[in-house]
Structures are given as C-alpha cells and as structure tokens.
Short mmCIF file of C-alpha atoms in Angstrom, two decimals:
data_model
loop_
_atom_site.label_atom_id
_atom_site.label_comp_id
_atom_site.label_asym_id
_atom_site.label_seq_id
_atom_site.Cartn_x
_atom_site.Cartn_y
_atom_site.Cartn_z
CA UNK A 1 -71.10 -41.69 -40.72
CA UNK A 2 -67.30 -41.52 -40.62
CA UNK A 3 -67.13 -45.29 -40.09
CA UNK A 4 -69.37 -45.94 -43.08
CA UNK A 5 -67.34 -43.60 -45.29
CA UNK A 6 -64.10 -45.24 -44.12
CA UNK A 7 -65.53 -48.69 -44.86
CA UNK A 8 -66.54 -47.63 -48.38
CA UNK A 9 -63.10 -46.06 -48.88
CA UNK A 10 -61.26 -49.21 -47.81
CA UNK A 11 -63.49 -51.71 -49.63
CA UNK A 12 -64.03 -49.91 -52.94
CA UNK A 13 -61.82 -46.90 -53.54
CA UNK A 14 -58.43 -48.23 -52.44
CA UNK A 15 -58.62 -51.36 -54.67
CA UNK A 16 -60.04 -49.45 -57.65
CA UNK A 17 -57.15 -46.96 -57.86
CA UNK A 18 -54.35 -49.47 -58.63
CA UNK A 19 -56.62 -51.48 -60.93
CA UNK A 20 -57.49 -48.40 -63.00
CA UNK A 21 -53.87 -47.28 -63.14
CA UNK A 22 -52.72 -50.76 -64.18
CA UNK A 23 -55.34 -51.02 -66.95
CA UNK A 24 -54.59 -47.47 -68.14
CA UNK A 25 -50.92 -48.31 -68.63
CA UNK A 26 -51.39 -51.90 -69.78
CA UNK A 27 -53.83 -51.01 -72.56
CA UNK A 28 -51.03 -49.18 -74.37
CA UNK A 29 -48.57 -52.06 -73.85
CA UNK A 30 -50.99 -54.81 -74.87
CA UNK A 31 -54.01 -53.45 -76.78
CA UNK A 32 -55.70 -56.86 -76.70
CA UNK A 33 -57.01 -56.01 -73.21
CA UNK A 34 -59.59 -53.76 -74.88
CA UNK A 35 -60.66 -56.34 -77.44
CA UNK A 36 -64.04 -56.82 -75.92
CA UNK A 37 -66.61 -57.78 -78.55
CA UNK A 38 -68.60 -54.61 -79.15
CA UNK A 39 -71.93 -54.94 -80.92
CA UNK A 40 -73.77 -51.80 -81.92
CA UNK A 41 -76.99 -51.93 -83.97
CA UNK A 42 -76.41 -55.56 -84.97
CA UNK A 43 -72.93 -54.67 -86.28
CA UNK A 44 -69.81 -56.10 -84.71
CA UNK A 45 -67.05 -53.56 -84.35
CA UNK A 46 -63.67 -55.22 -84.46
CA UNK A 47 -61.05 -52.45 -84.67
CA UNK A 48 -61.59 -49.44 -82.43
CA UNK A 49 -58.05 -48.14 -82.28
CA UNK A 50 -57.00 -44.97 -80.58
CA UNK A 51 -60.51 -43.59 -80.07
CA UNK A 52 -61.50 -46.34 -77.63
CA UNK A 53 -58.20 -45.93 -75.76
CA UNK A 54 -58.72 -42.20 -75.38
CA UNK A 55 -62.34 -42.71 -74.33
CA UNK A 56 -61.25 -45.27 -71.76
CA UNK A 57 -58.56 -42.93 -70.42
CA UNK A 58 -61.08 -40.09 -70.12
CA UNK A 59 -63.44 -42.40 -68.24
CA UNK A 60 -60.61 -43.44 -65.90
CA UNK A 61 -59.74 -39.79 -65.23
CA UNK A 62 -63.38 -39.03 -64.41
CA UNK A 63 -63.51 -42.00 -62.03
CA UNK A 64 -60.24 -40.97 -60.35
CA UNK A 65 -61.52 -37.41 -59.92
CA UNK A 66 -64.66 -38.79 -58.27
CA UNK A 67 -62.52 -40.92 -55.94
CA UNK A 68 -60.47 -37.84 -55.05
CA UNK A 69 -63.70 -35.98 -54.20
CA UNK A 70 -64.71 -38.86 -51.93
CA UNK A 71 -61.26 -38.69 -50.30
CA UNK A 72 -61.65 -34.96 -49.63
CA UNK A 73 -65.10 -35.56 -48.15
CA UNK A 74 -63.61 -38.25 -45.92
CA UNK A 75 -60.95 -35.80 -44.70
CA UNK A 76 -63.56 -33.14 -43.92
CA UNK A 77 -65.43 -35.60 -41.73
CA UNK A 78 -62.31 -35.84 -39.58
CA UNK A 79 -62.51 -32.08 -38.94
CA UNK A 80 -66.14 -32.49 -37.90
CA UNK A 81 -65.09 -35.20 -35.45
CA UNK A 82 -62.55 -32.79 -33.97
CA UNK A 83 -65.41 -30.29 -33.60
CA UNK A 84 -63.82 -27.79 -35.94
CA UNK A 85 -66.55 -27.34 -38.59
CA UNK A 86 -65.62 -23.80 -39.64
CA UNK A 87 -62.06 -24.57 -40.66
CA UNK A 88 -60.68 -23.02 -43.84
CA UNK A 89 -59.78 -26.53 -44.97
CA UNK A 90 -63.44 -27.59 -44.92
CA UNK A 91 -64.56 -24.51 -46.83
CA UNK A 92 -61.85 -24.94 -49.46
CA UNK A 93 -62.44 -28.70 -49.70
CA UNK A 94 -66.17 -28.28 -50.27
CA UNK A 95 -65.49 -25.69 -52.95
CA UNK A 96 -62.92 -27.96 -54.63
CA UNK A 97 -65.28 -30.96 -54.40
CA UNK A 98 -68.01 -28.88 -55.99
CA UNK A 99 -65.89 -27.75 -58.92
CA UNK A 100 -64.49 -31.24 -59.51
CA UNK A 101 -67.91 -32.90 -59.40
CA UNK A 102 -69.37 -30.36 -61.82
CA UNK A 103 -66.40 -30.90 -64.13
CA UNK A 104 -66.74 -34.70 -63.85
CA UNK A 105 -70.47 -34.64 -64.53
CA UNK A 106 -70.18 -32.40 -67.57
CA UNK A 107 -67.15 -34.33 -68.89
CA UNK A 108 -68.93 -37.67 -68.50
CA UNK A 109 -72.00 -36.31 -70.28
CA UNK A 110 -69.89 -35.05 -73.17
CA UNK A 111 -67.89 -38.30 -73.27
CA UNK A 112 -70.95 -40.51 -73.54
CA UNK A 113 -72.61 -38.13 -76.01
CA UNK A 114 -69.53 -38.31 -78.27
CA UNK A 115 -69.35 -42.09 -77.75
CA UNK A 116 -72.93 -42.49 -78.98
CA UNK A 117 -72.30 -40.08 -81.84
CA UNK A 118 -69.10 -41.77 -83.04
CA UNK A 119 -69.76 -45.45 -82.38
CA UNK A 120 -73.53 -45.71 -82.74
CA UNK A 121 -73.95 -42.85 -85.22
CA UNK A 122 -76.83 -41.48 -83.17
CA UNK A 123 -77.37 -37.84 -82.28
CA UNK A 124 -79.24 -38.36 -79.03
CA UNK A 125 -79.82 -35.92 -76.19
CA UNK A 126 -81.53 -37.12 -73.02
CA UNK A 127 -83.13 -34.43 -70.92
CA UNK A 128 -84.24 -36.76 -68.14
CA UNK A 129 -82.49 -37.80 -64.98
CA UNK A 130 -79.03 -39.26 -65.39
CA UNK A 131 -76.10 -39.99 -63.10
CA UNK A 132 -74.16 -37.17 -64.76
CA UNK A 133 -76.87 -34.66 -63.94
CA UNK A 134 -76.80 -35.98 -60.38
CA UNK A 135 -73.04 -35.40 -60.22
CA UNK A 136 -73.44 -31.83 -61.45
CA UNK A 137 -76.21 -31.17 -58.91
CA UNK A 138 -74.11 -32.68 -56.13
CA UNK A 139 -71.20 -30.47 -57.17
CA UNK A 140 -73.42 -27.38 -57.09
CA UNK A 141 -74.65 -28.44 -53.66
CA UNK A 142 -71.07 -28.63 -52.36
CA UNK A 143 -70.34 -25.17 -53.80
CA UNK A 144 -73.37 -23.75 -51.99
CA UNK A 145 -72.36 -25.61 -48.82
CA UNK A 146 -68.91 -24.01 -49.05
CA UNK A 147 -70.46 -20.55 -49.23
CA UNK A 148 -72.80 -21.34 -46.32
CA UNK A 149 -69.86 -22.41 -44.17
CA UNK A 150 -67.94 -19.29 -45.19
CA UNK A 151 -70.84 -17.05 -44.12
CA UNK A 152 -71.30 -19.04 -40.90
CA UNK A 153 -67.59 -18.72 -40.10
CA UNK A 154 -67.76 -14.96 -40.57
CA UNK A 155 -70.87 -14.73 -38.39
CA UNK A 156 -69.21 -16.85 -35.71
CA UNK A 157 -66.11 -14.65 -35.69
CA UNK A 158 -68.21 -11.47 -35.46
CA UNK A 159 -70.24 -13.00 -32.67
CA UNK A 160 -67.08 -13.84 -30.69
CA UNK A 161 -65.79 -10.30 -31.13
CA UNK A 162 -68.94 -8.75 -29.61
CA UNK A 163 -68.69 -10.69 -26.37
#
C-alpha cells in the first residue's frame, strides 16, 4: 500500500503543486489565462472579472488542502511500516486529516453552489451522492479512526502496566 501511495504522490501530487501555484500567481499578472469561453444556458459570458479569480483561488486552496491530507496519510503509513501504530503523530494526523477533509468538502459544496447561483442564476440543491459528500464522509471517518486509535493506545498502555 505504501508503494502505491508513494507512486500516486510522485506521479500526480508533486507535479500538481507547482502548476497550481504558478497558475494562481500568473492569473493576476496576465488575466487572459482565464479567458476560457464560458457558455451557460446558451449565453456566452465574456467578462468574469474578480469573481472567477476568487473562485479559482478557492478551488486551488481546496485542492492543495486535499493534497496536504494525502501527504499526511502518506507519512502515517511510514509509522505503520515501523510498527508504531499507536504513535501520537498518527492520532493527531488522522484528526487533522479529518478536520481538513470535512472543511474541504463543505467549502467545495458551498463554492459550487455559489458558482451555480451567480453564473447560472440557478438555486439548485442536490441531495444525492456527490464527491463533496464523499470528502465529508471520509473526513468523519478519519476523525473516528483517530478516536479509535486514541482508545486503543490507552488500552495498550493499561495492558502493559498490568503485566
């Protein structure tokens, strides 16, 4: 599993970080980078201005937070390889991953809701499955996993004291 996670990290995450940072800075230097023809409801939108820049920056921040969560998960796998699963670092990392994924999922949901509201003039709420709901659920799972490891660490320490 560690090899697969390292492969994904090297192939996707490492190249994405400088690309996102470059685009985030370059879009303020040369706004023509965002002049992608946008067609909503048979209407071409030519000038998007600051709102599209801020939306793009928010999306980049959400993506970078997700990459950071993947990085933390990758570091925790190293502790499992060293056979130290009840480390405080793992417990804290899982808790941090959980909070960040919940924040990212809710932020992405709000961002795309506002995007539809502003640019498409639609008030639309989807209650079905979405990637943002998956991110929130995954974040909640990591929070629960953090608590499980905390309880297991306490039980392990009590067990060692009784011997």
